[in-house]
Tab-separated table of C-alpha atoms in Angstrom:
chain	number	residue	atom	x	y	z
J	151	MET	CA	20.429	6.637	-8.317
J	152	ASP	CA	23.821	7.388	-9.876
J	153	ALA	CA	26.834	7.710	-7.614
J	154	ILE	CA	27.092	11.207	-6.170
J	155	GLN	CA	29.704	12.349	-3.711
J	156	VAL	CA	27.737	13.091	-0.577
J	157	ARG	CA	29.341	15.724	1.617
J	158	ILE	CA	27.589	16.259	4.924
J	159	PRO	CA	28.655	17.834	8.232
J	160	SER	CA	30.259	15.631	10.837
J	161	HIS	CA	27.472	16.160	13.395
J	162	ILE	CA	24.857	14.912	10.910
J	163	GLN	CA	27.018	11.866	10.163
J	164	LYS	CA	27.123	11.105	13.887
J	165	GLN	CA	23.350	11.511	14.179
J	166	LEU	CA	22.751	9.180	11.248
J	167	LEU	CA	25.080	6.555	12.676
J	168	SER	CA	23.482	6.852	16.101
J	169	GLU	CA	20.051	6.366	14.522
J	170	ALA	CA	21.386	3.214	12.842
J	171	GLY	CA	23.023	1.942	16.031
J	172	TYR	CA	26.458	2.283	14.398
J	173	ARG	CA	25.535	-0.485	12.006
J	174	CYS	CA	24.829	-0.613	8.299
J	175	SER	CA	21.243	0.526	7.671
J	176	ASN	CA	20.576	-2.559	5.537
J	177	PRO	CA	18.586	-4.729	8.018
J	178	THR	CA	19.869	-7.920	6.374
J	179	CYS	CA	23.469	-6.744	6.763
J	180	LYS	CA	23.772	-4.711	9.982
J	181	ALA	CA	27.555	-4.765	9.758
J	182	LEU	CA	29.238	-2.761	12.493
J	183	THR	CA	30.594	0.494	11.152
J	184	THR	CA	32.247	3.734	12.205
J	185	GLN	CA	32.067	7.307	11.020
J	186	ASP	CA	35.259	6.897	9.009
J	187	ALA	CA	34.174	3.591	7.439
J	188	SER	CA	30.562	4.528	6.618
J	189	GLN	CA	29.171	5.799	3.344
J	190	PHE	CA	26.197	8.173	3.210
J	191	ASP	CA	23.702	8.072	0.379
J	192	TYR	CA	20.719	10.156	-0.660
J	193	VAL	CA	17.416	8.367	-0.164
J	194	PHE	CA	14.546	10.326	-1.684
J	195	GLN	CA	16.030	13.305	-3.517
J	196	ALA	CA	19.540	13.655	-4.949
J	197	GLY	CA	21.608	16.521	-3.621
J	198	VAL	CA	19.472	17.317	-0.564
J	199	ALA	CA	21.749	16.860	2.446
J	200	HIS	CA	18.995	16.719	5.069
J	201	ILE	CA	19.020	14.128	7.822
J	202	GLU	CA	15.671	12.701	6.652
J	203	ASN	CA	17.129	12.260	3.153
J	204	LEU	CA	20.348	10.452	4.080
J	205	LEU	CA	21.225	6.897	5.034
J	206	ALA	CA	24.397	5.344	6.420
J	207	LEU	CA	25.629	2.172	4.709
J	208	CYS	CA	28.686	0.002	5.068
J	209	GLY	CA	31.158	0.106	2.195
J	210	ASP	CA	29.969	-3.167	0.688
J	211	CYS	CA	26.257	-2.218	0.636
J	212	HIS	CA	27.190	1.225	-0.686
J	213	GLN	CA	28.986	-0.437	-3.610
J	214	GLN	CA	26.043	-2.778	-4.230
J	215	TYR	CA	23.676	0.192	-4.274
J	216	HIS	CA	25.736	2.143	-6.786
J	217	GLY	CA	26.216	-1.037	-8.803
J	218	ARG	CA	22.398	-1.175	-8.968
J	219	ARG	CA	22.233	-4.458	-7.084
J	220	ILE	CA	20.319	-2.689	-4.306
J	221	PRO	CA	17.344	-0.676	-5.631
J	222	GLN	CA	16.397	2.834	-4.569
J	223	ALA	CA	13.181	1.541	-2.992
J	224	ALA	CA	15.283	-0.504	-0.565
J	225	LEU	CA	17.035	2.608	0.752
J	226	GLN	CA	13.676	4.313	1.130
J	227	ALA	CA	12.275	1.362	3.076
J	228	TRP	CA	15.308	1.194	5.361
J	229	LYS	CA	15.133	4.921	6.053
J	230	ILE	CA	11.435	4.764	6.916
J	231	LEU	CA	12.115	1.770	9.169
J	232	GLN	CA	14.845	3.672	11.016
J	233	ILE	CA	12.672	6.748	11.445
J	234	ALA	CA	9.811	4.677	12.857
J	235	LEU	CA	12.047	2.767	15.283
J	236	ALA	CA	13.895	5.867	16.487
J	237	GLY	CA	10.930	7.385	18.348
J	238	ASN	CA	9.791	11.019	18.514
J	239	ILE	CA	7.878	10.320	15.317
J	240	GLU	CA	5.761	13.467	15.763
J	241	GLU	CA	8.881	15.539	15.126
J	242	ARG	CA	9.425	13.970	11.705
J	243	SER	CA	8.158	15.406	8.446
J	244	MET	CA	4.446	14.719	7.935
J	245	ASP	CA	4.916	14.829	4.160
J	246	LEU	CA	7.550	12.102	4.444
J	247	ARG	CA	5.284	9.910	6.562
J	248	ILE	CA	2.282	10.312	4.283
J	249	ALA	CA	4.408	9.579	1.208
J	250	ALA	CA	5.654	6.376	2.855
J	251	ILE	CA	2.070	5.192	3.338
J	252	HIS	CA	1.207	5.924	-0.285
J	253	ASN	CA	4.348	4.080	-1.447
J	254	HIS	CA	3.930	1.083	0.861
J	255	GLN	CA	3.499	-1.375	-1.983
J	256	SER	CA	6.863	-0.471	-3.533
J	257	ILE	CA	8.882	-0.315	-0.314
J	258	ALA	CA	7.229	-3.160	1.638
J	259	PRO	CA	9.336	-5.923	-0.020
J	260	PHE	CA	12.397	-4.449	1.710
J	261	PHE	CA	10.936	-4.336	5.234
J	262	PRO	CA	11.816	-7.215	7.595
J	263	ASP	CA	8.976	-9.746	7.781
J	264	GLU	CA	8.738	-9.721	11.565
J	265	HIS	CA	7.085	-7.875	14.425
J	266	LEU	CA	9.306	-5.121	15.791
J	267	PRO	CA	8.800	-2.822	18.810
J	268	PHE	CA	7.830	0.658	17.619
J	269	PRO	CA	7.531	3.656	19.957
J	270	PHE	CA	4.185	5.420	19.640
J	271	THR	CA	1.943	7.713	21.640
J	272	GLY	CA	0.649	4.806	23.735
J	273	GLY	CA	4.097	3.456	24.644
J	274	ILE	CA	5.725	0.721	22.555
J	275	ILE	CA	3.833	-1.637	20.254
J	276	TYR	CA	4.849	-4.721	18.285
J	277	LEU	CA	3.977	-4.342	14.596
J	278	ASN	CA	4.893	-6.006	11.316
J	279	ILE	CA	4.983	-3.025	8.947
J	280	LYS	CA	5.547	-5.299	5.969
J	281	GLU	CA	1.981	-6.603	6.311
J	282	SER	CA	0.063	-3.522	5.198
J	283	HIS	CA	0.061	0.244	4.885
J	284	MET	CA	-2.218	0.284	7.955
J	285	MET	CA	0.538	-1.235	10.101
J	286	LEU	CA	3.049	1.241	8.710
J	287	ALA	CA	0.629	4.085	9.474
J	288	ARG	CA	0.507	2.937	13.098
J	289	ALA	CA	4.306	2.894	13.303
J	290	LEU	CA	4.493	6.377	11.765
J	291	GLY	CA	1.889	7.862	14.101
J	292	ILE	CA	-0.719	8.701	11.456
J	293	TYR	CA	-3.242	5.874	11.823
J	294	GLU	CA	-6.836	7.076	12.348
J	295	PRO	CA	-5.788	10.532	13.598
J	296	ASP	CA	-9.315	11.766	14.378
J	297	LYS	CA	-10.044	8.793	16.609
J	298	THR	CA	-6.654	9.107	18.286
J	299	ARG	CA	-7.214	12.801	18.955
J	300	THR	CA	-10.686	12.091	20.341
J	301	ILE	CA	-9.323	9.535	22.796
J	302	HIS	CA	-6.566	11.912	23.873
J	303	THR	CA	-9.116	14.676	24.435
J	304	LEU	CA	-11.995	12.866	26.137
J	305	LEU	CA	-10.423	9.953	28.002
J	306	LYS	CA	-9.141	10.870	31.478
J	307	PRO	CA	-7.246	9.176	34.320
J	308	GLY	CA	-9.448	6.777	36.250
J	309	MET	CA	-11.873	6.130	33.392
J	310	THR	CA	-12.907	2.776	31.897
J	311	PHE	CA	-12.249	2.117	28.202
J	312	ILE	CA	-13.477	-0.900	26.241
J	313	ASP	CA	-11.749	-1.857	22.986
J	314	ILE	CA	-13.837	-4.241	20.882
J	315	GLY	CA	-11.808	-5.591	17.980
J	316	SER	CA	-8.362	-4.689	19.290
J	317	ASN	CA	-6.289	-6.019	16.366
J	318	LYS	CA	-2.707	-5.251	17.506
J	319	GLY	CA	-3.838	-3.294	20.567
J	320	ASP	CA	-2.810	0.246	19.658
J	321	PHE	CA	-5.945	1.879	21.075
J	322	SER	CA	-5.898	-0.371	24.150
J	323	LEU	CA	-2.306	0.624	24.856
J	324	LEU	CA	-3.054	4.307	24.306
J	325	ALA	CA	-6.038	4.104	26.646
J	326	ALA	CA	-4.024	2.211	29.273
J	327	LYS	CA	-1.436	4.965	29.317
J	328	ILE	CA	-4.097	7.664	29.662
J	329	VAL	CA	-6.377	6.113	32.308
J	330	GLY	CA	-3.449	5.045	34.469
J	331	ASP	CA	-3.450	2.726	37.465
J	332	THR	CA	-6.798	4.024	38.722
J	333	GLY	CA	-8.513	3.299	35.397
J	334	ALA	CA	-9.260	0.137	33.461
J	335	VAL	CA	-9.063	-1.110	29.888
J	336	LEU	CA	-10.918	-4.168	28.614
J	337	ALA	CA	-9.613	-5.391	25.255
J	338	PHE	CA	-11.445	-7.975	23.126
J	339	GLU	CA	-9.646	-9.711	20.258
J	340	PRO	CA	-10.623	-13.242	19.142
J	341	GLU	CA	-7.764	-13.990	16.714
J	342	PRO	CA	-4.963	-15.879	18.538
J	343	ASP	CA	-1.955	-14.322	16.782
J	344	ASN	CA	-3.256	-10.807	17.341
J	345	CYS	CA	-3.831	-11.665	21.005
J	346	CYS	CA	-0.269	-12.900	21.310
J	347	TRP	CA	1.152	-9.601	20.084
J	348	ILE	CA	-1.204	-7.510	22.211
J	349	ARG	CA	-0.064	-9.446	25.259
J	350	ARG	CA	3.602	-8.983	24.357
J	351	SER	CA	3.086	-5.253	23.901
J	352	MET	CA	1.258	-5.037	27.239
J	353	ASN	CA	4.130	-6.810	28.975
J	354	LEU	CA	6.715	-4.642	27.236
J	355	ASN	CA	5.007	-1.531	28.609
J	356	SER	CA	4.326	-3.120	32.025
J	357	TYR	CA	0.670	-2.110	31.777
J	358	LYS	CA	-1.257	-3.812	34.585
J	359	ASN	CA	-4.585	-2.073	33.949
J	360	VAL	CA	-5.515	-3.988	30.771
J	361	ALA	CA	-7.665	-7.127	30.798
J	362	LEU	CA	-7.339	-8.986	27.490
J	363	TYR	CA	-10.168	-11.307	26.422
J	364	ASP	CA	-9.488	-13.718	23.550
J	365	ILE	CA	-13.148	-13.828	22.529
J	366	ALA	CA	-15.469	-12.050	20.127
J	367	LEU	CA	-18.255	-9.818	21.354
J	368	GLY	CA	-21.654	-10.022	19.715
J	369	ASP	CA	-25.308	-10.773	20.413
J	370	ILE	CA	-25.077	-14.374	21.687
J	371	ASN	CA	-23.209	-16.366	24.335
J	372	GLU	CA	-22.038	-19.455	22.471
J	373	PRO	CA	-19.276	-20.740	20.171
J	374	THR	CA	-19.074	-19.339	16.661
J	375	ARG	CA	-16.712	-19.095	13.686
J	376	LEU	CA	-14.210	-16.352	12.915
J	377	TYR	CA	-13.440	-16.010	9.216
J	378	LEU	CA	-9.829	-15.046	8.646
J	379	GLY	CA	-8.796	-12.320	6.255
J	380	GLU	CA	-5.571	-11.837	4.336
J	381	LYS	CA	-4.562	-8.982	6.668
J	382	SER	CA	-4.633	-9.205	10.452
J	383	GLY	CA	-7.270	-6.470	10.650
J	384	TRP	CA	-9.663	-8.115	8.185
J	385	HIS	CA	-10.901	-11.044	10.279
J	386	SER	CA	-14.684	-11.078	10.486
J	387	LEU	CA	-17.675	-12.861	11.954
J	388	MET	CA	-19.347	-12.396	8.575
J	389	PRO	CA	-18.158	-14.980	5.996
J	390	SER	CA	-19.273	-12.941	3.010
J	391	ASN	CA	-17.427	-9.892	4.313
J	392	THR	CA	-13.946	-11.367	4.565
J	393	SER	CA	-11.452	-10.044	2.033
J	394	SER	CA	-9.317	-12.811	0.542
J	395	SER	CA	-10.613	-15.432	2.964
J	396	GLN	CA	-7.938	-17.544	4.640
J	397	GLY	CA	-10.265	-20.077	6.229
J	398	ALA	CA	-12.027	-19.998	9.578
J	399	ILE	CA	-11.428	-20.910	13.221
J	400	ASP	CA	-13.715	-21.769	16.124
J	401	ILE	CA	-13.969	-19.062	18.773
J	402	GLN	CA	-16.171	-18.101	21.690
J	403	MET	CA	-18.675	-15.256	21.384
J	404	ARG	CA	-20.180	-13.439	24.339
J	405	THR	CA	-22.229	-10.315	24.817
J	406	LEU	CA	-20.635	-7.306	26.459
J	407	ASP	CA	-23.472	-7.259	28.979
J	408	ALA	CA	-22.676	-10.843	30.013
J	409	VAL	CA	-18.944	-10.205	30.400
J	410	LEU	CA	-19.445	-7.071	32.471
J	411	GLY	CA	-22.051	-8.864	34.571
J	412	ASP	CA	-19.579	-11.670	35.312
J	413	ILE	CA	-16.912	-9.269	36.583
J	414	GLY	CA	-19.327	-6.959	38.378
J	415	ARG	CA	-18.521	-3.862	36.345
J	416	THR	CA	-21.298	-1.469	35.427
J	417	HIS	CA	-19.610	1.875	34.774
J	418	VAL	CA	-18.049	2.418	31.335
J	419	ASP	CA	-16.868	5.738	29.896
J	420	MET	CA	-15.854	4.962	26.319
J	421	ILE	CA	-16.218	2.061	23.880
J	422	LYS	CA	-14.317	1.663	20.622
J	423	ILE	CA	-15.833	-0.791	18.135
J	424	ASP	CA	-14.040	-2.062	15.021
J	425	VAL	CA	-15.425	-5.478	14.136
J	426	GLU	CA	-15.480	-5.703	10.339
J	427	GLY	CA	-19.224	-5.700	9.792
J	428	ALA	CA	-20.543	-7.028	13.128
J	429	GLU	CA	-21.193	-3.588	14.632
J	430	LEU	CA	-24.931	-4.055	15.088
J	431	ARG	CA	-24.447	-7.453	16.743
J	432	VAL	CA	-22.021	-5.932	19.247
J	433	LEU	CA	-24.407	-3.079	20.029
J	434	ASP	CA	-27.313	-5.481	20.408
J	435	GLY	CA	-25.343	-7.403	23.031
J	436	ALA	CA	-24.554	-4.207	24.941
J	437	ARG	CA	-28.068	-2.862	25.550
J	438	ILE	CA	-27.813	-2.997	29.347
J	439	THR	CA	-24.378	-1.360	29.320
J	440	LEU	CA	-25.610	1.459	27.105
J	441	SER	CA	-28.670	1.981	29.299
J	442	ASN	CA	-26.629	2.039	32.518
J	443	ASN	CA	-24.148	4.677	31.293
J	444	GLU	CA	-25.847	7.910	30.305
J	445	GLU	CA	-22.602	9.734	29.447
J	446	ILE	CA	-20.914	6.900	27.571
J	447	VAL	CA	-19.084	7.774	24.334
J	448	LEU	CA	-18.943	5.394	21.357
J	449	LEU	CA	-16.256	5.358	18.656
J	450	ILE	CA	-17.491	3.074	15.892
J	451	ASP	CA	-15.834	2.000	12.659
J	452	ILE	CA	-18.447	1.342	9.989
J	453	HIS	CA	-18.002	-0.747	6.873
J	454	PRO	CA	-20.587	0.056	4.189
J	455	HIS	CA	-18.373	-1.608	1.576
J	456	LEU	CA	-18.975	-4.874	3.430
J	457	GLY	CA	-22.710	-4.615	2.896
J	458	ILE	CA	-23.541	-3.154	6.312
J	459	ASP	CA	-26.893	-1.370	6.584
J	460	LEU	CA	-25.876	2.026	7.965
J	461	ASP	CA	-29.481	2.972	8.612
J	462	GLU	CA	-29.880	-0.005	10.955
J	463	VAL	CA	-26.812	0.987	12.968
J	464	CYS	CA	-27.830	4.655	13.149
J	465	ASN	CA	-31.444	3.831	13.998
J	466	PHE	CA	-30.293	1.557	16.823
J	467	LEU	CA	-28.110	4.304	18.260
J	468	ARG	CA	-30.752	7.005	17.920
J	469	GLY	CA	-33.282	4.648	19.478
J	470	HIS	CA	-31.043	4.512	22.541
J	471	GLY	CA	-30.775	8.289	22.759
J	472	PHE	CA	-27.495	8.803	20.918
J	473	SER	CA	-26.757	11.520	18.403
J	474	ILE	CA	-24.561	10.561	15.446
J	475	ARG	CA	-21.564	12.808	14.972
J	476	ASP	CA	-18.437	13.221	12.906
J	477	MET	CA	-15.383	11.539	14.424
J	478	LYS	CA	-13.302	14.600	13.634
J	479	PRO	CA	-13.339	17.062	16.553
J	480	PRO	CA	-15.393	19.117	17.379
J	481	HIS	CA	-17.751	16.265	16.411
J	482	HIS	CA	-20.433	18.046	14.427
J	483	LYS	CA	-23.816	16.328	14.432
J	484	LEU	CA	-24.625	14.359	11.269
J	485	GLY	CA	-28.094	14.353	9.785
J	486	CYS	CA	-27.322	11.278	7.742
J	487	VAL	CA	-24.333	8.986	7.344
J	488	GLY	CA	-23.284	8.387	3.763
J	489	ALA	CA	-21.347	5.481	2.330
J	490	ASP	CA	-18.179	7.602	2.382
J	491	TYR	CA	-18.082	7.611	6.193
J	492	LYS	CA	-15.707	5.093	7.769
J	493	GLU	CA	-16.161	5.991	11.420
J	494	ILE	CA	-18.672	7.773	13.621
J	495	PHE	CA	-18.736	9.322	17.069
J	496	ALA	CA	-21.879	8.781	19.145
J	497	LYS	CA	-22.964	10.375	22.399
J	498	ARG	CA	-26.241	11.264	24.013
J	499	LEU	CA	-27.699	14.730	23.497
């Protein structure tokens, strides 16, 4: 973007500098700066002096930008990063957040390649938003909105929530905040690095009501292999279903029924399942749990593009008395589930 004299009110300058921690917004620079020493540049649209369209830079980075040594996409990435880290993400422009997701490929090279603590509706969560648009969506508060809304609506203090395939733990953290000290969250995530970051996020929030299990859930109680995907959410028990396979590791598999039997827990209110193609195996290992909890609610990600037989999953659920519904509230009943569905809501009639 060509050099344009940016004139903005003093109070907006102060807000921008506060958002940047009185440092240059370039995360590889972070030079200390002041209101008098800072330069303010347009990020997305020239001439629009709105706080979501402005960025504070030190004099040197400002000169590099206008000398075209720093590309426009870098400013956009740094602005999105600041917005996500600042908190109160729900107050930010939805159009801006959605556009950032769509443009992830072009702005991702300018994000730091590290896990950072992002405020979100479940507290604070460590995410590496460079990894994928899905991680950025989590940081911007627009990841799986129907599922998030369902959990907010139906989960109550004192309830028990089970998160099968926790990935970075966003739904476990959200549930922990909702159910409180009188409730319980059981999180299952077999990939070691994901487990590490879930645990760090749990500690950061001081949540004591989450039990994290570094195992896979399925239909057997014995060691198995986890096939690693290119992204942290693509790991799978199904070798043919792993996108851009990165090898495999040995892990322990157990059934949900066995785990709950070991700890003496029978009552469960809600289960979220996102296991990259192993949905039916998880359900098969939870028959006793499903039978013991008449009012249990299931939130299931389905992956027809991975070769999953949707009819088998739906027939299993219907055979156990569940109706298949749309994840989007008010959860209309579905006669059939097409290949375009990515998630379903299941409860008994």
